[in-house]
Amino acid sequence: MATGTSDSPKQPIDTYTRLAHLLHTPPADREALLNRVYEELLTRESRAYAAGWSDALTEARRVTHHGRP
């Protein structure tokens, strides 16, 4: 999702807000900033991947449960 909204207390309300926070918080150095942004992107990518699988499994169960091919 483009805004990254979630009910999870660990995830910020808005992806852009989180990215802005990372970019405006002074890092120790440029490499530290890049590492923090990269870690955030990996975390979000992993959550999105897991959510996609969860959605796909839910849909497959729904279709199977209702007797559709």
PDB file of C-alpha atoms in Angstrom:
ATOM      1  CA  MET A   1       0.000   0.000   0.000  1.00  0.00           C
ATOM      2  CA  ALA A   2       1.353   3.410  -0.904  1.00  0.00           C
ATOM      3  CA  THR A   3       0.770   4.978   2.493  1.00  0.00           C
ATOM      4  CA  GLY A   4       1.890   1.962   4.512  1.00  0.00           C
ATOM      5  CA  THR A   5      -1.029   2.207   6.917  1.00  0.00           C
ATOM      6  CA  SER A   6      -1.412  -0.488   9.502  1.00  0.00           C
ATOM      7  CA  ASP A   7      -2.982  -1.201  12.872  1.00  0.00           C
ATOM      8  CA  SER A   8       0.394  -2.434  14.097  1.00  0.00           C
ATOM      9  CA  PRO A   9       1.818  -0.159  16.809  1.00  0.00           C
ATOM     10  CA  LYS A  10       5.339  -0.867  15.515  1.00  0.00           C
ATOM     11  CA  GLN A  11       4.578   0.539  12.059  1.00  0.00           C
ATOM     12  CA  PRO A  12       4.188   4.271  11.532  1.00  0.00           C
ATOM     13  CA  ILE A  13       0.845   5.535  10.298  1.00  0.00           C
ATOM     14  CA  ASP A  14       2.374   6.808   7.089  1.00  0.00           C
ATOM     15  CA  THR A  15       5.378   5.560   5.127  1.00  0.00           C
ATOM     16  CA  TYR A  16       6.261   9.049   3.983  1.00  0.00           C
ATOM     17  CA  THR A  17       6.241  10.300   7.574  1.00  0.00           C
ATOM     18  CA  ARG A  18       8.627   7.514   8.584  1.00  0.00           C
ATOM     19  CA  LEU A  19      10.934   8.203   5.649  1.00  0.00           C
ATOM     20  CA  ALA A  20      10.899  11.942   6.417  1.00  0.00           C
ATOM     21  CA  HIS A  21      11.784  11.155  10.033  1.00  0.00           C
ATOM     22  CA  LEU A  22      14.709   8.992   8.942  1.00  0.00           C
ATOM     23  CA  LEU A  23      15.964  11.658   6.560  1.00  0.00           C
ATOM     24  CA  HIS A  24      15.624  14.512   9.047  1.00  0.00           C
ATOM     25  CA  THR A  25      17.189  12.746  12.025  1.00  0.00           C
ATOM     26  CA  PRO A  26      20.901  13.458  11.901  1.00  0.00           C
ATOM     27  CA  PRO A  27      22.787  10.201  11.307  1.00  0.00           C
ATOM     28  CA  ALA A  28      26.348   9.602  12.431  1.00  0.00           C
ATOM     29  CA  ASP A  29      27.361   9.675   8.770  1.00  0.00           C
ATOM     30  CA  ARG A  30      26.050   9.195   5.254  1.00  0.00           C
ATOM     31  CA  GLU A  31      26.549   5.432   5.351  1.00  0.00           C
ATOM     32  CA  ALA A  32      24.540   5.214   8.573  1.00  0.00           C
ATOM     33  CA  LEU A  33      21.675   7.101   6.920  1.00  0.00           C
ATOM     34  CA  LEU A  34      21.722   4.804   3.890  1.00  0.00           C
ATOM     35  CA  ASN A  35      21.781   1.749   6.159  1.00  0.00           C
ATOM     36  CA  ARG A  36      18.765   3.009   8.136  1.00  0.00           C
ATOM     37  CA  VAL A  37      16.761   3.752   4.984  1.00  0.00           C
ATOM     38  CA  TYR A  38      17.729   0.385   3.466  1.00  0.00           C
ATOM     39  CA  GLU A  39      16.680  -1.467   6.641  1.00  0.00           C
ATOM     40  CA  GLU A  40      13.340   0.344   6.635  1.00  0.00           C
ATOM     41  CA  LEU A  41      12.738  -0.571   2.986  1.00  0.00           C
ATOM     42  CA  LEU A  42      13.606  -4.228   3.614  1.00  0.00           C
ATOM     43  CA  THR A  43      11.270  -4.338   6.599  1.00  0.00           C
ATOM     44  CA  ARG A  44       8.399  -2.873   4.590  1.00  0.00           C
ATOM     45  CA  GLU A  45       9.093  -5.135   1.632  1.00  0.00           C
ATOM     46  CA  SER A  46       9.010  -8.180   3.923  1.00  0.00           C
ATOM     47  CA  ARG A  47       5.709  -7.070   5.479  1.00  0.00           C
ATOM     48  CA  ALA A  48       4.174  -6.423   2.066  1.00  0.00           C
ATOM     49  CA  TYR A  49       5.339  -9.830   0.793  1.00  0.00           C
ATOM     50  CA  ALA A  50       3.901 -11.592   3.852  1.00  0.00           C
ATOM     51  CA  ALA A  51       0.624  -9.659   3.545  1.00  0.00           C
ATOM     52  CA  GLY A  52       0.368 -10.614  -0.122  1.00  0.00           C
ATOM     53  CA  TRP A  53       0.783 -14.288   0.709  1.00  0.00           C
ATOM     54  CA  SER A  54      -1.745 -14.001   3.494  1.00  0.00           C
ATOM     55  CA  ASP A  55      -4.255 -12.353   1.138  1.00  0.00           C
ATOM     56  CA  ALA A  56      -3.639 -15.008  -1.526  1.00  0.00           C
ATOM     57  CA  LEU A  57      -4.113 -17.863   0.964  1.00  0.00           C
ATOM     58  CA  THR A  58      -7.287 -16.291   2.335  1.00  0.00           C
ATOM     59  CA  GLU A  59      -8.697 -15.942  -1.176  1.00  0.00           C
ATOM     60  CA  ALA A  60      -7.735 -19.528  -2.044  1.00  0.00           C
ATOM     61  CA  ARG A  61      -9.464 -20.809   1.089  1.00  0.00           C
ATOM     62  CA  ARG A  62     -12.558 -18.713   0.334  1.00  0.00           C
ATOM     63  CA  VAL A  63     -12.772 -20.030  -3.208  1.00  0.00           C
ATOM     64  CA  THR A  64     -12.210 -23.627  -2.087  1.00  0.00           C
ATOM     65  CA  HIS A  65     -14.668 -23.323   0.786  1.00  0.00           C
ATOM     66  CA  HIS A  66     -17.441 -22.080  -1.497  1.00  0.00           C
ATOM     67  CA  GLY A  67     -16.914 -24.952  -3.928  1.00  0.00           C
ATOM     68  CA  ARG A  68     -15.607 -22.882  -6.803  1.00  0.00           C
ATOM     69  CA  PRO A  69     -12.717 -24.174  -8.932  1.00  0.00           C
TER      70      PRO A  69
END
